[in-house]
mmCIF file of C-alpha atoms in Angstrom:
data_model
loop_
_atom_site.group_PDB
_atom_site.id
_atom_site.type_symbol
_atom_site.label_atom_id
_atom_site.label_comp_id
_atom_site.label_asym_id
_atom_site.label_seq_id
_atom_site.Cartn_x
_atom_site.Cartn_y
_atom_site.Cartn_z
ATOM 1 C CA MET A 1 114.627 101.154 83.375
ATOM 2 C CA ASN A 2 116.308 99.533 86.349
ATOM 3 C CA ILE A 3 114.081 100.310 89.367
ATOM 4 C CA LYS A 4 116.987 99.487 91.730
ATOM 5 C CA TYR A 5 118.807 102.656 90.783
ATOM 6 C CA LEU A 6 115.790 104.832 91.592
ATOM 7 C CA VAL A 7 115.209 103.389 95.084
ATOM 8 C CA ARG A 8 116.884 105.134 98.033
ATOM 9 C CA LYS A 9 120.154 103.438 99.014
ATOM 10 C CA ASN A 10 119.068 102.687 102.579
ATOM 11 C CA ILE A 11 115.848 101.100 101.335
ATOM 12 C CA GLN A 12 117.804 98.900 98.920
ATOM 13 C CA GLU A 13 120.065 97.704 101.720
ATOM 14 C CA MET A 14 117.528 97.268 104.543
ATOM 15 C CA GLN A 15 116.310 93.896 105.653
ATOM 16 C CA PRO A 16 112.468 93.906 105.784
ATOM 17 C CA TYR A 17 110.612 92.775 108.849
ATOM 18 C CA SER A 18 109.683 89.121 108.561
ATOM 19 C CA SER A 19 106.382 88.340 110.258
ATOM 20 C CA ALA A 20 105.194 84.930 111.393
ATOM 21 C CA ARG A 21 102.752 84.835 108.475
ATOM 22 C CA ASP A 22 105.587 85.587 106.025
ATOM 23 C CA GLU A 23 107.639 82.662 107.274
ATOM 24 C CA PHE A 24 104.827 80.135 107.208
ATOM 25 C CA LYS A 25 102.267 79.957 104.398
ATOM 26 C CA GLY A 26 99.504 77.417 104.161
ATOM 27 C CA GLU A 27 97.259 75.660 106.625
ATOM 28 C CA ALA A 28 98.126 73.933 109.901
ATOM 29 C CA SER A 29 96.143 72.368 112.733
ATOM 30 C CA VAL A 30 98.038 74.112 115.564
ATOM 31 C CA TYR A 31 99.465 77.614 115.333
ATOM 32 C CA LEU A 32 102.000 78.458 118.040
ATOM 33 C CA ASP A 33 104.303 80.744 116.087
ATOM 34 C CA ALA A 34 102.895 84.279 116.333
ATOM 35 C CA ASN A 35 102.115 84.755 120.073
ATOM 36 C CA GLU A 36 98.395 84.972 119.245
ATOM 37 C CA ASN A 37 95.662 84.386 121.756
ATOM 38 C CA PRO A 38 94.259 80.873 121.100
ATOM 39 C CA TYR A 39 90.692 82.099 121.721
ATOM 40 C CA ASN A 40 88.216 84.201 119.667
ATOM 41 C CA ALA A 41 88.780 82.516 116.339
ATOM 42 C CA PRO A 42 89.148 83.587 113.570
ATOM 43 C CA TYR A 43 89.944 87.137 114.660
ATOM 44 C CA ASN A 44 92.659 86.002 117.046
ATOM 45 C CA ARG A 45 94.897 85.276 114.030
ATOM 46 C CA TYR A 46 96.947 87.805 112.150
ATOM 47 C CA PRO A 47 95.603 88.470 108.631
ATOM 48 C CA ASP A 48 97.376 87.583 105.428
ATOM 49 C CA PRO A 49 100.064 90.288 105.220
ATOM 50 C CA LEU A 50 99.925 90.322 101.380
ATOM 51 C CA GLN A 51 96.142 89.848 101.020
ATOM 52 C CA TRP A 52 96.454 87.242 98.255
ATOM 53 C CA LYS A 53 92.811 86.223 98.128
ATOM 54 C CA VAL A 54 91.728 89.823 97.704
ATOM 55 C CA LYS A 55 94.423 90.487 95.067
ATOM 56 C CA GLU A 56 93.409 87.372 93.098
ATOM 57 C CA LYS A 57 89.822 88.533 92.917
ATOM 58 C CA ILE A 58 90.856 92.099 91.993
ATOM 59 C CA SER A 59 93.105 90.565 89.315
ATOM 60 C CA GLU A 60 90.094 88.867 87.689
ATOM 61 C CA ILE A 61 88.216 92.180 87.499
ATOM 62 C CA LYS A 62 91.090 94.541 86.599
ATOM 63 C CA GLY A 63 93.136 92.253 84.357
ATOM 64 C CA VAL A 64 96.334 92.899 86.345
ATOM 65 C CA THR A 65 98.344 89.961 87.796
ATOM 66 C CA PRO A 66 98.286 89.702 91.626
ATOM 67 C CA GLU A 67 102.071 90.269 91.811
ATOM 68 C CA CYS A 68 101.511 93.701 90.270
ATOM 69 C CA ILE A 69 98.967 94.819 92.881
ATOM 70 C CA PHE A 70 99.616 96.565 96.190
ATOM 71 C CA LEU A 71 96.833 97.143 98.714
ATOM 72 C CA GLY A 72 97.047 100.040 101.138
ATOM 73 C CA VAL A 73 95.024 101.906 103.709
ATOM 74 C CA GLY A 74 93.261 104.106 101.184
ATOM 75 C CA SER A 75 95.373 105.608 98.381
ATOM 76 C CA ASP A 76 97.158 107.725 100.956
ATOM 77 C CA GLU A 77 99.361 104.841 102.107
ATOM 78 C CA PRO A 78 100.862 104.101 98.685
ATOM 79 C CA ILE A 79 101.234 107.855 98.065
ATOM 80 C CA ASP A 80 103.313 108.156 101.231
ATOM 81 C CA LEU A 81 105.256 104.937 100.551
ATOM 82 C CA MET A 82 106.173 106.014 97.024
ATOM 83 C CA ILE A 83 107.817 109.155 98.368
ATOM 84 C CA ARG A 84 109.558 107.225 101.158
ATOM 85 C CA VAL A 85 110.917 104.671 98.712
ATOM 86 C CA PHE A 86 112.174 106.953 95.977
ATOM 87 C CA CYS A 87 112.880 110.399 97.454
ATOM 88 C CA GLU A 88 115.835 111.215 99.657
ATOM 89 C CA PRO A 89 114.703 113.763 102.292
ATOM 90 C CA HIS A 90 116.092 117.313 101.840
ATOM 91 C CA VAL A 91 117.587 116.220 98.469
ATOM 92 C CA ASP A 92 114.956 114.976 96.009
ATOM 93 C CA ASN A 93 111.721 116.493 94.745
ATOM 94 C CA ILE A 94 108.383 115.613 93.208
ATOM 95 C CA VAL A 95 106.544 117.492 90.415
ATOM 96 C CA LEU A 96 102.810 117.862 90.064
ATOM 97 C CA PRO A 97 100.183 120.133 88.500
ATOM 98 C CA ASP A 98 98.330 122.505 90.823
ATOM 99 C CA PRO A 99 95.454 122.447 91.743
ATOM 100 C CA THR A 100 95.300 118.757 92.516
ATOM 101 C CA TYR A 101 94.751 116.313 95.415
ATOM 102 C CA GLY A 102 96.238 117.868 98.527
ATOM 103 C CA MET A 103 97.724 114.689 100.037
ATOM 104 C CA TYR A 104 100.616 114.750 97.532
ATOM 105 C CA HIS A 105 101.750 118.006 99.117
ATOM 106 C CA VAL A 106 101.210 116.724 102.655
ATOM 107 C CA ALA A 107 103.103 113.459 102.063
ATOM 108 C CA ALA A 108 105.994 115.384 100.534
ATOM 109 C CA GLU A 109 106.176 117.757 103.481
ATOM 110 C CA VAL A 110 105.982 114.933 106.041
ATOM 111 C CA ASN A 111 108.919 113.248 104.278
ATOM 112 C CA ALA A 112 110.916 116.484 103.919
ATOM 113 C CA VAL A 113 110.748 116.359 100.134
ATOM 114 C CA GLU A 114 110.395 119.449 97.934
ATOM 115 C CA TYR A 115 107.296 119.599 95.723
ATOM 116 C CA ARG A 116 107.205 121.680 92.548
ATOM 117 C CA CYS A 117 103.872 122.865 91.224
ATOM 118 C CA VAL A 118 103.204 123.355 87.536
ATOM 119 C CA GLU A 119 100.273 125.545 86.485
ATOM 120 C CA PRO A 120 97.834 123.804 84.104
ATOM 121 C CA ASP A 121 96.157 125.501 81.164
ATOM 122 C CA GLU A 122 92.834 127.364 81.306
ATOM 123 C CA ASN A 123 90.990 124.034 81.095
ATOM 124 C CA PHE A 124 92.992 122.600 84.005
ATOM 125 C CA ASP A 125 94.798 120.273 81.629
ATOM 126 C CA ILE A 126 98.513 119.498 81.617
ATOM 127 C CA GLN A 127 101.190 120.128 79.017
ATOM 128 C CA ALA A 128 103.803 117.405 79.112
ATOM 129 C CA ASP A 129 106.609 119.740 78.106
ATOM 130 C CA LYS A 130 105.876 122.066 81.032
ATOM 131 C CA ILE A 131 105.771 119.154 83.458
ATOM 132 C CA LEU A 132 109.061 117.748 82.176
ATOM 133 C CA LYS A 133 110.726 121.160 82.116
ATOM 134 C CA ALA A 134 110.046 121.522 85.876
ATOM 135 C CA CYS A 135 112.032 118.333 86.550
ATOM 136 C CA ASP A 136 115.741 118.055 87.268
ATOM 137 C CA ASP A 137 118.180 115.307 88.245
ATOM 138 C CA HIS A 138 116.598 115.133 91.704
ATOM 139 C CA THR A 139 113.008 114.729 90.506
ATOM 140 C CA LYS A 140 112.090 111.143 91.361
ATOM 141 C CA LEU A 141 108.289 111.241 91.086
ATOM 142 C CA ILE A 142 105.621 112.985 89.013
ATOM 143 C CA PHE A 143 102.088 112.886 90.421
ATOM 144 C CA LEU A 144 99.169 113.180 87.998
ATOM 145 C CA CYS A 145 95.507 112.880 89.048
ATOM 146 C CA SER A 146 93.078 111.953 86.283
ATOM 147 C CA PRO A 147 90.206 112.718 86.548
ATOM 148 C CA ASN A 148 91.674 115.503 88.616
ATOM 149 C CA ASN A 149 90.556 116.576 92.072
ATOM 150 C CA PRO A 150 89.168 119.230 92.611
ATOM 151 C CA THR A 151 88.653 120.223 88.955
ATOM 152 C CA GLY A 152 86.901 117.048 87.709
ATOM 153 C CA ASN A 153 88.550 116.887 84.289
ATOM 154 C CA SER A 154 90.372 113.933 82.800
ATOM 155 C CA LEU A 155 93.876 114.836 81.707
ATOM 156 C CA ASN A 156 94.797 114.627 78.028
ATOM 157 C CA ARG A 157 95.809 110.996 77.509
ATOM 158 C CA ASP A 158 98.457 111.816 74.905
ATOM 159 C CA GLU A 159 100.100 114.268 77.256
ATOM 160 C CA VAL A 160 100.066 111.747 80.108
ATOM 161 C CA ILE A 161 101.653 109.120 77.886
ATOM 162 C CA LYS A 162 104.261 111.659 76.771
ATOM 163 C CA VAL A 163 105.185 112.287 80.421
ATOM 164 C CA ILE A 164 105.454 108.539 81.100
ATOM 165 C CA GLU A 165 107.602 107.912 78.032
ATOM 166 C CA ASN A 166 109.989 110.833 78.582
ATOM 167 C CA PHE A 167 110.471 110.923 82.369
ATOM 168 C CA PRO A 168 113.322 108.742 83.686
ATOM 169 C CA GLY A 169 111.615 108.338 87.063
ATOM 170 C CA ILE A 170 108.260 107.093 88.421
ATOM 171 C CA VAL A 171 104.954 108.561 87.251
ATOM 172 C CA VAL A 172 102.136 108.082 89.731
ATOM 173 C CA LEU A 173 98.780 108.281 87.991
ATOM 174 C CA ASP A 174 95.956 108.626 90.489
ATOM 175 C CA GLU A 175 92.771 107.200 88.988
ATOM 176 C CA ALA A 176 90.528 107.470 92.036
ATOM 177 C CA TYR A 177 87.637 108.670 89.889
ATOM 178 C CA ILE A 178 88.296 106.602 86.746
ATOM 179 C CA ASP A 179 85.032 104.663 86.998
ATOM 180 C CA PHE A 180 83.140 107.887 86.289
ATOM 181 C CA SER A 181 85.339 108.902 83.367
ATOM 182 C CA SER A 182 84.802 108.544 79.633
ATOM 183 C CA GLN A 183 88.451 107.482 79.447
ATOM 184 C CA GLU A 184 89.694 103.936 79.972
ATOM 185 C CA SER A 185 92.059 103.173 82.820
ATOM 186 C CA LEU A 186 95.735 103.099 81.943
ATOM 187 C CA THR A 187 95.956 99.746 83.699
ATOM 188 C CA LYS A 188 95.230 98.395 80.222
ATOM 189 C CA LYS A 189 98.648 99.645 79.118
ATOM 190 C CA LEU A 190 100.524 98.950 82.355
ATOM 191 C CA SER A 191 102.746 96.223 80.803
ATOM 192 C CA ASP A 192 103.840 98.612 78.038
ATOM 193 C CA TYR A 193 105.897 100.796 80.397
ATOM 194 C CA PRO A 194 108.186 100.147 83.376
ATOM 195 C CA ASN A 195 107.611 103.371 85.321
ATOM 196 C CA PRO A 196 103.885 104.106 85.951
ATOM 197 C CA VAL A 197 102.189 103.427 89.269
ATOM 198 C CA ILE A 198 98.418 103.605 88.885
ATOM 199 C CA LEU A 199 96.315 104.260 91.968
ATOM 200 C CA GLN A 200 92.663 103.315 92.331
ATOM 201 C CA THR A 201 90.364 103.074 95.341
ATOM 202 C CA PHE A 202 87.309 101.385 96.785
ATOM 203 C CA SER A 203 86.211 104.728 98.271
ATOM 204 C CA LYS A 204 84.447 106.296 95.272
ATOM 205 C CA ALA A 205 82.598 104.109 92.714
ATOM 206 C CA TRP A 206 82.528 101.161 95.109
ATOM 207 C CA GLY A 207 80.970 103.284 97.839
ATOM 208 C CA MET A 208 83.331 101.995 100.555
ATOM 209 C CA ALA A 209 85.125 105.120 101.825
ATOM 210 C CA ALA A 210 84.815 103.929 105.413
ATOM 211 C CA VAL A 211 86.528 100.630 104.632
ATOM 212 C CA ARG A 212 89.769 102.424 103.664
ATOM 213 C CA LEU A 213 91.229 100.258 100.927
ATOM 214 C CA GLY A 214 93.299 101.586 98.074
ATOM 215 C CA MET A 215 94.980 99.818 95.174
ATOM 216 C CA ALA A 216 98.273 100.471 93.411
ATOM 217 C CA PHE A 217 99.093 98.735 90.150
ATOM 218 C CA ALA A 218 102.655 98.701 88.882
ATOM 219 C CA ALA A 219 105.522 96.543 87.666
ATOM 220 C CA LYS A 220 106.202 93.716 90.099
ATOM 221 C CA GLU A 221 109.612 95.181 90.912
ATOM 222 C CA ILE A 222 107.949 98.370 92.209
ATOM 223 C CA ILE A 223 105.292 96.419 94.125
ATOM 224 C CA ALA A 224 108.005 94.306 95.743
ATOM 225 C CA VAL A 225 109.681 97.444 97.162
ATOM 226 C CA LEU A 226 106.365 98.785 98.504
ATOM 227 C CA ASN A 227 105.739 95.413 100.210
ATOM 228 C CA LYS A 228 109.274 95.545 101.638
ATOM 229 C CA ILE A 229 108.671 98.761 103.614
ATOM 230 C CA LYS A 230 104.923 98.652 104.441
ATOM 231 C CA TYR A 231 103.741 97.766 107.949
ATOM 232 C CA PRO A 232 103.441 93.968 108.199
ATOM 233 C CA TYR A 233 99.649 93.675 108.602
ATOM 234 C CA ASN A 234 98.489 96.957 107.079
ATOM 235 C CA ILE A 235 95.117 95.570 105.875
ATOM 236 C CA ASN A 236 93.077 93.964 108.651
ATOM 237 C CA MET A 237 91.046 90.792 108.329
ATOM 238 C CA LEU A 238 87.666 92.564 108.616
ATOM 239 C CA THR A 239 88.544 94.759 105.638
ATOM 240 C CA GLN A 240 89.746 91.795 103.594
ATOM 241 C CA GLU A 241 86.596 89.808 104.326
ATOM 242 C CA TYR A 242 84.271 92.732 103.522
ATOM 243 C CA VAL A 243 86.007 93.542 100.262
ATOM 244 C CA LEU A 244 86.015 89.888 99.108
ATOM 245 C CA LYS A 245 82.233 89.859 99.443
ATOM 246 C CA ALA A 246 81.854 93.229 97.689
ATOM 247 C CA LEU A 247 84.000 92.095 94.773
ATOM 248 C CA ASP A 248 81.456 89.414 93.996
ATOM 249 C CA LYS A 249 78.927 92.203 93.363
ATOM 250 C CA HIS A 250 81.015 94.318 90.992
ATOM 251 C CA GLN A 251 78.182 94.399 88.441
ATOM 252 C CA ASP A 252 76.123 96.329 91.003
ATOM 253 C CA VAL A 253 78.868 98.989 91.071
ATOM 254 C CA LYS A 254 78.451 99.547 87.321
ATOM 255 C CA LYS A 255 74.723 100.057 87.803
ATOM 256 C CA ARG A 256 75.241 102.640 90.563
ATOM 257 C CA VAL A 257 77.901 104.455 88.504
ATOM 258 C CA LYS A 258 75.455 104.695 85.607
ATOM 259 C CA GLU A 259 72.840 106.229 87.914
ATOM 260 C CA LEU A 260 75.372 108.715 89.299
ATOM 261 C CA LEU A 261 76.449 109.756 85.788
ATOM 262 C CA ALA A 262 72.829 110.529 84.901
ATOM 263 C CA GLU A 263 72.494 112.580 88.091
ATOM 264 C CA ARG A 264 75.753 114.370 87.335
ATOM 265 C CA GLU A 265 74.440 115.601 83.984
ATOM 266 C CA LYS A 266 71.151 116.731 85.508
ATOM 267 C CA LEU A 267 72.894 118.450 88.412
ATOM 268 C CA ALA A 268 75.283 120.260 86.056
ATOM 269 C CA ALA A 269 72.369 121.480 83.955
ATOM 270 C CA ASP A 270 70.439 122.669 87.021
ATOM 271 C CA LEU A 271 73.496 124.453 88.440
ATOM 272 C CA SER A 272 74.112 126.283 85.188
ATOM 273 C CA LEU A 273 70.697 127.966 85.468
ATOM 274 C CA LEU A 274 71.348 129.483 88.902
ATOM 275 C CA LYS A 275 72.021 133.211 89.302
ATOM 276 C CA CYS A 276 74.688 132.560 91.967
ATOM 277 C CA VAL A 277 76.674 130.255 89.643
ATOM 278 C CA THR A 278 78.846 131.872 86.985
ATOM 279 C CA LYS A 279 80.466 128.733 85.515
ATOM 280 C CA VAL A 280 79.991 124.971 85.678
ATOM 281 C CA TYR A 281 83.207 123.137 84.727
ATOM 282 C CA PRO A 282 82.987 119.916 82.715
ATOM 283 C CA SER A 283 83.391 116.842 84.955
ATOM 284 C CA ASP A 284 84.547 113.319 84.390
ATOM 285 C CA ALA A 285 84.258 112.466 88.101
ATOM 286 C CA ASN A 286 81.475 112.094 90.699
ATOM 287 C CA PHE A 287 81.647 115.770 91.598
ATOM 288 C CA ILE A 288 81.314 119.126 89.841
ATOM 289 C CA LEU A 289 83.441 122.226 90.251
ATOM 290 C CA VAL A 290 81.377 125.419 89.981
ATOM 291 C CA LYS A 291 82.468 129.030 90.002
ATOM 292 C CA THR A 292 80.104 131.232 92.040
ATOM 293 C CA VAL A 293 79.531 134.891 92.791
ATOM 294 C CA ASP A 294 80.847 134.451 96.361
ATOM 295 C CA ALA A 295 82.066 130.979 97.395
ATOM 296 C CA ASP A 296 82.676 131.825 101.069
ATOM 297 C CA ASN A 297 79.225 133.273 101.675
ATOM 298 C CA ILE A 298 77.402 130.573 99.698
ATOM 299 C CA TYR A 299 79.315 127.886 101.589
ATOM 300 C CA ARG A 300 78.209 129.343 104.923
ATOM 301 C CA TYR A 301 74.630 129.841 103.652
ATOM 302 C CA LEU A 302 74.455 126.157 102.692
ATOM 303 C CA LEU A 303 75.963 125.061 106.021
ATOM 304 C CA ASN A 304 73.250 126.958 107.888
ATOM 305 C CA ARG A 305 70.742 124.863 105.965
ATOM 306 C CA GLY A 306 72.448 121.573 106.802
ATOM 307 C CA ILE A 307 74.063 121.168 103.360
ATOM 308 C CA VAL A 308 77.796 120.528 103.211
ATOM 309 C CA VAL A 309 79.815 121.145 100.036
ATOM 310 C CA ARG A 310 83.572 121.754 99.701
ATOM 311 C CA ASN A 311 84.838 125.310 99.545
ATOM 312 C CA ARG A 312 87.763 125.393 97.133
ATOM 313 C CA ASN A 313 88.076 129.188 97.116
ATOM 314 C CA ASN A 314 91.691 129.045 98.346
ATOM 315 C CA ALA A 315 92.926 126.365 95.896
ATOM 316 C CA ALA A 316 95.105 127.457 92.995
ATOM 317 C CA LEU A 317 93.068 128.800 90.049
ATOM 318 C CA CYS A 318 89.821 128.027 91.886
ATOM 319 C CA SER A 319 88.838 131.454 93.201
ATOM 320 C CA ASP A 320 85.147 131.515 94.278
ATOM 321 C CA CYS A 321 84.732 127.826 93.414
ATOM 322 C CA LEU A 322 82.740 125.182 95.239
ATOM 323 C CA ARG A 323 83.207 121.472 94.707
ATOM 324 C CA ILE A 324 79.885 119.682 94.814
ATOM 325 C CA THR A 325 79.642 115.882 95.094
ATOM 326 C CA VAL A 326 76.881 114.231 93.033
ATOM 327 C CA GLY A 327 74.381 112.887 95.534
ATOM 328 C CA THR A 328 71.063 111.091 95.163
ATOM 329 C CA ALA A 329 68.303 112.757 93.126
ATOM 330 C CA ALA A 330 66.658 113.832 96.416
ATOM 331 C CA GLU A 331 69.889 115.285 97.833
ATOM 332 C CA ASN A 332 70.659 117.143 94.627
ATOM 333 C CA LYS A 333 67.169 118.605 94.560
ATOM 334 C CA ILE A 334 67.559 119.931 98.140
ATOM 335 C CA LEU A 335 70.819 121.601 97.103
ATOM 336 C CA ILE A 336 69.351 123.218 94.003
ATOM 337 C CA GLU A 337 66.282 124.523 95.847
ATOM 338 C CA ALA A 338 68.535 126.076 98.518
ATOM 339 C CA LEU A 339 70.753 127.755 95.928
ATOM 340 C CA LYS A 340 67.713 129.117 94.088
ATOM 341 C CA ASN A 341 66.797 130.943 97.304
ATOM 342 C CA TYR A 342 70.314 132.318 97.924
ATOM 343 C CA PRO A 343 69.769 136.037 98.663
ATOM 344 C CA GLY A 344 73.077 137.279 97.293
#
């Protein structure tokens, strides 16, 4: 696959913005090149535009070379950039299962790109043939979320691989919840294929949603194009410093994930015993989708008791469903006690 032929013509031909920190790399005693204020060091200086120190440390943990890593403001930035790079507005389209993460739809609409939804099976799983059948010559991207949001299930790995192997465009595999899954990340197979882009995040297992840092792993040719069109200093110095320190404690993340997985199983068992819950869907994420007798009323009932869950009643195939994040043991107990007393 030649990535060049997938990239929009104007993106291929554009000259990227060259920042002061792009033109000079290394250390100096006097910096007079970037119109920075000479006071308030070190925060008077622009941050590393390509975040090499952070990428090198991520590389050690993930086993992906730094040149194959893109860092964005959450996963939403690379989602948007992928559409901007590969999809011609009012011409091209993306394909995705539905229900899934809503920002794929939003990013497509913002960029005037058609999105085509493919209904999954009764277990919210994909069928590669149906996904591929929905594509045409103007389909540049397929978005797959595994484990999927809001349903919580990991997609069938063989079907995902079949899509990657048979689609002549880019397959974006969003692994935001992969740390909670029984499946291994597909980053292990990234070098086997030219066309996947794998998204991960520091928001979920790492517990850093407020920090807003997402990762994209892909062939270095794809990463180079994302770097070409991103804003010059998209990741600030405070974020880079904080994440560097957090990466030294990655073993603590595994411990917290293990605790959350135990709580997920207990919460699922407790929910299944409630009269107001009619189905608890299997979950490979840090949340559980449950079908209830009346999602709208139960949602309002919980709000009145200071408990916030996500009402997914209007999502495709999720009628009367609530999405419930796995909290601490104490938080989960409060939720279950409230639902036991639901008067409906």
